[in-house]
Short mmCIF file of C-alpha atoms in Angstrom, two decimals:
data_model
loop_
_atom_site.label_atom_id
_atom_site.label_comp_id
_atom_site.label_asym_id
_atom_site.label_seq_id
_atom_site.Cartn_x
_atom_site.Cartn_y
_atom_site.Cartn_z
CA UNK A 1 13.34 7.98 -7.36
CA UNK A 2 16.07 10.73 -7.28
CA UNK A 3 19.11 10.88 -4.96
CA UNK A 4 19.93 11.66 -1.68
CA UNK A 5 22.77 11.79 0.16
CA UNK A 6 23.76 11.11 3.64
CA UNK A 7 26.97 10.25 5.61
CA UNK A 8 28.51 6.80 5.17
CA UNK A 9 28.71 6.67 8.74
CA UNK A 10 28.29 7.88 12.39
CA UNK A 11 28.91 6.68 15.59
CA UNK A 12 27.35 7.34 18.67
CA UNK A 13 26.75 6.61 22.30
CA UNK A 14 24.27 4.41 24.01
CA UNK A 15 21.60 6.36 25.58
CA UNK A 16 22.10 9.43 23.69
CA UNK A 17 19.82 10.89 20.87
CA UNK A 18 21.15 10.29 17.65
CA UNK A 19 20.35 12.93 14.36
CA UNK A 20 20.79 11.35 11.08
CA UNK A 21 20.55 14.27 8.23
CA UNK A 22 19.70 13.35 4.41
CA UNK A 23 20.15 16.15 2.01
CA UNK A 24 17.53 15.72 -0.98
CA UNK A 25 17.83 18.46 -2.66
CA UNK A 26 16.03 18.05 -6.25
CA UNK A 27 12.82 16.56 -4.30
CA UNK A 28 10.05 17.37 -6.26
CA UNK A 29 6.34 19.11 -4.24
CA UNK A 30 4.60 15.56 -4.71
CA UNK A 31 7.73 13.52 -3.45
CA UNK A 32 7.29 11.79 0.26
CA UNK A 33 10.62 10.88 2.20
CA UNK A 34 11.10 7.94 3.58
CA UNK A 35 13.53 6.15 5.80
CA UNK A 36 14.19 2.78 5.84
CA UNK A 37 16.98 0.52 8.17
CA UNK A 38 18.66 -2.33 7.48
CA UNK A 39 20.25 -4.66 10.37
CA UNK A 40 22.77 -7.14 10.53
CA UNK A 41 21.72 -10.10 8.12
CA UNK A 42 18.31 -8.45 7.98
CA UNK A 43 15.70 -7.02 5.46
CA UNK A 44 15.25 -3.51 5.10
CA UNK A 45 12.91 -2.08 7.55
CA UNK A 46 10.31 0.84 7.66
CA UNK A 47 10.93 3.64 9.91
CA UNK A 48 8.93 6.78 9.42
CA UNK A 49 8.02 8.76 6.35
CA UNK A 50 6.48 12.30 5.73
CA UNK A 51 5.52 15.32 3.32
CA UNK A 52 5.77 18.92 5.68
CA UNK A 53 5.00 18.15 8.42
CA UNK A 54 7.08 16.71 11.04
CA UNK A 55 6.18 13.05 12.12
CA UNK A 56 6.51 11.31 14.79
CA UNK A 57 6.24 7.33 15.36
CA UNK A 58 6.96 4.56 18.26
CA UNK A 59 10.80 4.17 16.23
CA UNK A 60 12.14 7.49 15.45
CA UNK A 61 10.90 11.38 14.75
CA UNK A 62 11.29 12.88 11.34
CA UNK A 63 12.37 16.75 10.94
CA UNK A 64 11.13 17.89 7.58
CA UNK A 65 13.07 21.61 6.59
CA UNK A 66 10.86 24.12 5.66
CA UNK A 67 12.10 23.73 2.14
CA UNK A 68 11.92 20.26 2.12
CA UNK A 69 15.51 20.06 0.97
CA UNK A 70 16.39 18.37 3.85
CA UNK A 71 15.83 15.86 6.62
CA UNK A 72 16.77 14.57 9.95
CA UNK A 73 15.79 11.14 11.50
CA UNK A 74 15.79 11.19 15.32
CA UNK A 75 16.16 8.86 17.27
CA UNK A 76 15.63 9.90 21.14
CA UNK A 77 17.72 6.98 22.68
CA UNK A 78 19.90 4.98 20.94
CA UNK A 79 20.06 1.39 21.91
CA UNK A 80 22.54 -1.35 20.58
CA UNK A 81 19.92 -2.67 18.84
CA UNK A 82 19.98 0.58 16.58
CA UNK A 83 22.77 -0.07 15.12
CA UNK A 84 22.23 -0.67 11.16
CA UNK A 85 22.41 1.30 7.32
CA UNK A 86 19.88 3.71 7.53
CA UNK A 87 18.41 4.89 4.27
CA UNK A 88 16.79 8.35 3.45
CA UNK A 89 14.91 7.76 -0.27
CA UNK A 90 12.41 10.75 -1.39
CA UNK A 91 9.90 8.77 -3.71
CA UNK A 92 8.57 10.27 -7.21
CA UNK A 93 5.77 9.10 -6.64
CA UNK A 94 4.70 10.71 -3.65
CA UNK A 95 3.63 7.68 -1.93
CA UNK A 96 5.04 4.49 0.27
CA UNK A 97 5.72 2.08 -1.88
CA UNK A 98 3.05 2.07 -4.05
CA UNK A 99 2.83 -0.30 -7.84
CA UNK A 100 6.61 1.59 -7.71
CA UNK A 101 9.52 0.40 -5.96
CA UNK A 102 11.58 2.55 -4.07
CA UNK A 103 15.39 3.12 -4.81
CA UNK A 104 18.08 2.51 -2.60
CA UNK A 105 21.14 4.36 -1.85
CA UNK A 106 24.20 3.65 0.07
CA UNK A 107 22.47 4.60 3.67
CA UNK A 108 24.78 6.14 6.84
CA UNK A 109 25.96 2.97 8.52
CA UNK A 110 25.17 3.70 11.69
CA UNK A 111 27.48 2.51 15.22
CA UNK A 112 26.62 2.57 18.33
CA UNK A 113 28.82 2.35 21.31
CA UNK A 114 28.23 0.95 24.36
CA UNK B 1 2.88 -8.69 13.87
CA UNK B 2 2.41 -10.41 10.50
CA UNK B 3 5.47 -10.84 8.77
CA UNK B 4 6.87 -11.29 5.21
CA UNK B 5 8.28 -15.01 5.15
CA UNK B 6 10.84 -16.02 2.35
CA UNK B 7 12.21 -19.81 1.78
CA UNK B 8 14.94 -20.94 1.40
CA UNK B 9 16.97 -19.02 3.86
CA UNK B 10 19.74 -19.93 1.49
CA UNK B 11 19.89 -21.57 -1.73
CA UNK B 12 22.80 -23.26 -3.85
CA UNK B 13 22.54 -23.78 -7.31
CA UNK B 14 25.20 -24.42 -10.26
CA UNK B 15 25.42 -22.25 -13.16
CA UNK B 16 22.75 -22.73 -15.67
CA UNK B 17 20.19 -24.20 -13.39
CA UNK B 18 17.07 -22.53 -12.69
CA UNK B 19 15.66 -21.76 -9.34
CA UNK B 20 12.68 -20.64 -7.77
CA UNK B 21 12.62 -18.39 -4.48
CA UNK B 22 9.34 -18.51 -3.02
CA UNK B 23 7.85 -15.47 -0.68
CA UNK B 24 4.55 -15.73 1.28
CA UNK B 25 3.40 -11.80 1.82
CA UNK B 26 1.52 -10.90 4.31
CA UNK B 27 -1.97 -12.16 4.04
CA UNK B 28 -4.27 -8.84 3.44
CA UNK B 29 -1.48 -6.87 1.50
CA UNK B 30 -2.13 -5.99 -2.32
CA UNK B 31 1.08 -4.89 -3.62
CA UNK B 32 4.48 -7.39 -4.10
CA UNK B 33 8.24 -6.55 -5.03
CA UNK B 34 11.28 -8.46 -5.18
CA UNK B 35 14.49 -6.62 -4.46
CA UNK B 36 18.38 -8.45 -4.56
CA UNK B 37 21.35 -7.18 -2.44
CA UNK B 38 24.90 -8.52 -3.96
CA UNK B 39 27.08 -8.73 -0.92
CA UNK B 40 28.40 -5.29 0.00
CA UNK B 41 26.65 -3.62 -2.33
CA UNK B 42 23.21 -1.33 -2.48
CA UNK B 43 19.66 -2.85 -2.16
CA UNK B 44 18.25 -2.92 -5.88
CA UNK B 45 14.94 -3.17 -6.90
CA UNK B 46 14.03 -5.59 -9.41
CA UNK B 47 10.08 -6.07 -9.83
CA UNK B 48 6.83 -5.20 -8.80
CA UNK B 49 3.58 -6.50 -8.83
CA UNK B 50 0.22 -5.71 -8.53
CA UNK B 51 -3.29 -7.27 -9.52
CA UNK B 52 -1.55 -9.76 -11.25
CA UNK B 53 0.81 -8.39 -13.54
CA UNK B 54 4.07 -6.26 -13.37
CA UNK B 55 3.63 -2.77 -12.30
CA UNK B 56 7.38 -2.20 -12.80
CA UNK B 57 10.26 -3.68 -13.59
CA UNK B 58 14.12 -2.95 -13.36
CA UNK B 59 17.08 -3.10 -15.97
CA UNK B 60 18.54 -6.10 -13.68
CA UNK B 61 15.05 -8.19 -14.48
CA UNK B 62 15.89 -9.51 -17.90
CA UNK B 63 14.12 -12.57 -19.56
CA UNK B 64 15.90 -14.77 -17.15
CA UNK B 65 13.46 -13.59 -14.22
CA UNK B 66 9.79 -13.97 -14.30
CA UNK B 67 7.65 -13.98 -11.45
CA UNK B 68 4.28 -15.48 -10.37
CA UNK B 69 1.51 -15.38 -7.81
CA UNK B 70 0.24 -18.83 -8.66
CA UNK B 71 -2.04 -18.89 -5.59
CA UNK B 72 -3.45 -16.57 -3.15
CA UNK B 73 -0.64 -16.74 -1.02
CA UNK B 74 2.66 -17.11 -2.31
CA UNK B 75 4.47 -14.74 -4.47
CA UNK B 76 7.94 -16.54 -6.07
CA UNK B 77 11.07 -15.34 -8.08
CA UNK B 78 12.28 -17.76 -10.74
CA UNK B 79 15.42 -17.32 -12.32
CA UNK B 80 15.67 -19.39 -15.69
CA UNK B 81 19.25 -19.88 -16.14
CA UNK B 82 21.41 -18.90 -13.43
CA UNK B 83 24.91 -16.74 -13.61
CA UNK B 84 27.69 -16.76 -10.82
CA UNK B 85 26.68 -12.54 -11.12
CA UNK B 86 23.09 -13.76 -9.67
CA UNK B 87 24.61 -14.69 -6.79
CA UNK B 88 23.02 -12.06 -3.66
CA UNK B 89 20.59 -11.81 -1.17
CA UNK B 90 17.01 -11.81 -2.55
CA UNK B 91 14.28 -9.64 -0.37
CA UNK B 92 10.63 -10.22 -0.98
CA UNK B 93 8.57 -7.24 -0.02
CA UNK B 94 4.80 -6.29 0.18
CA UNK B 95 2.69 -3.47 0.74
CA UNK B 96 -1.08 -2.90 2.02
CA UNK B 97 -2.02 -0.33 -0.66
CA UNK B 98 -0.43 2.46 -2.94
CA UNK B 99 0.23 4.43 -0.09
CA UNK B 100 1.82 2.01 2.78
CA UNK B 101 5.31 1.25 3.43
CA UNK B 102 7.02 -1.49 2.36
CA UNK B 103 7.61 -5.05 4.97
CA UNK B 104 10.18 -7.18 3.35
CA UNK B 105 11.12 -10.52 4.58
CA UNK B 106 14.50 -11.54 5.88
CA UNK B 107 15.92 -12.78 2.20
CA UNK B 108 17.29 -15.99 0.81
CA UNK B 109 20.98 -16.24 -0.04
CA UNK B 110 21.69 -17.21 -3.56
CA UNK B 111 24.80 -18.65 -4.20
CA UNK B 112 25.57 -19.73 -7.91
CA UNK B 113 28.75 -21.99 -8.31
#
């Protein structure tokens, strides 16, 4: 898996939509990107991946760019419970996790204010 | 929802010991991984596993880590001879199929005095 990178942080407020952008610029055609979260004393957790295409789940909505050099998660609403390292990863593999495991960067810690 | 279960929640050991850290995946999922988190630091990827062998395996997992599916439910992490750099959160992980994300459990703490 090849790197990304994204802010080591961002704040926010409660309520509010929040856009975390991942630059992945060496992504190969094949690659999927995914985003993972981590909270508080947690495990990492799935939160959306795609291809193209935007993509849109119960968690979050992913913005692809047209040249797939970059992303944005979305999340509509923030909530408290948001708050956590959120990691953008574009796999070689061009699937979830597959026999592969994914690599890990630093994330964007992200903070949410009440 | 099903959920990736990991035991201990944390683990001491002395240098030099061995210890096992046992995962139960969930039940219908195919694909297994064990990832370690030092404190402060990135989530690494060690191992993975599929069909009953190692798909893939990282620098980190020397000869002092093997791993084992010795039933059809449990997936475990044994580290032969433990080092004080061991010490980290351990995350099991599994996956439906080649194409599913990843549900990890909630990790044991190492901690290697």
């Amino acid at each position: 898996d090849a790197k990304t990178t994204q802010p080591n942080s961002m704040e926010s407020n409660e309520e509010e939509p929040v856009h975390l952008p991942c630059n992945h610029s060496t992504i190969s055609g094949t690659d999927y990107i995914h985003w993972y979260r981590q909270l508080p004393s947690q495990g990492p957790e799935y939160v959306i991946h795609g291809l193209t295409s935007n993509v849109n789940n119960r968690m979050a909505s992913l913005a692809i760019a047209e040249d797939r050099k970059s992303s944005t998660l979305i999340l509509h609403r923030a909530t408290l419970r948001d708050a956590a390292v959120y990691y953008c990863i574009h796999s070689g593999r061009g699937s979830g996790g597959g026999a592969d495991g994914l690599t890990f960067g630093k994330g964007t810690h992200l903070i949410i204010q009440p | 929802e099903p959920e990736v279960t990991q035991t201990p929640s944390h683990q001491v050991t002395q240098m030099g010991q061995e210890v096992i850290l046992r995962c139960v995946p969930i039940s219908n999922h195919l694909y297994f991984y064990w990832y370690r988190q030092i404190l402060g630091q990135k989530v690494e990827f060690l191992v993975s596993f599929y069909n009953n062998e190692i798909s893939e395996k990282s620098e980190i997992f020397d000869d002092q880590f093997s791993v084992e599916r010795p039933d059809g439910s449990n997936f475990t992490l044994k580290i032969r001879s433990t080092k004080l750099e061991d010490s980290a959160m351990y995350f099991c992980a599994s996956a439906g199929s080649f194409y599913s994300p990843l549900h990890f459990g909630n990790g044991t703490r190492l901690t290697v005095t």
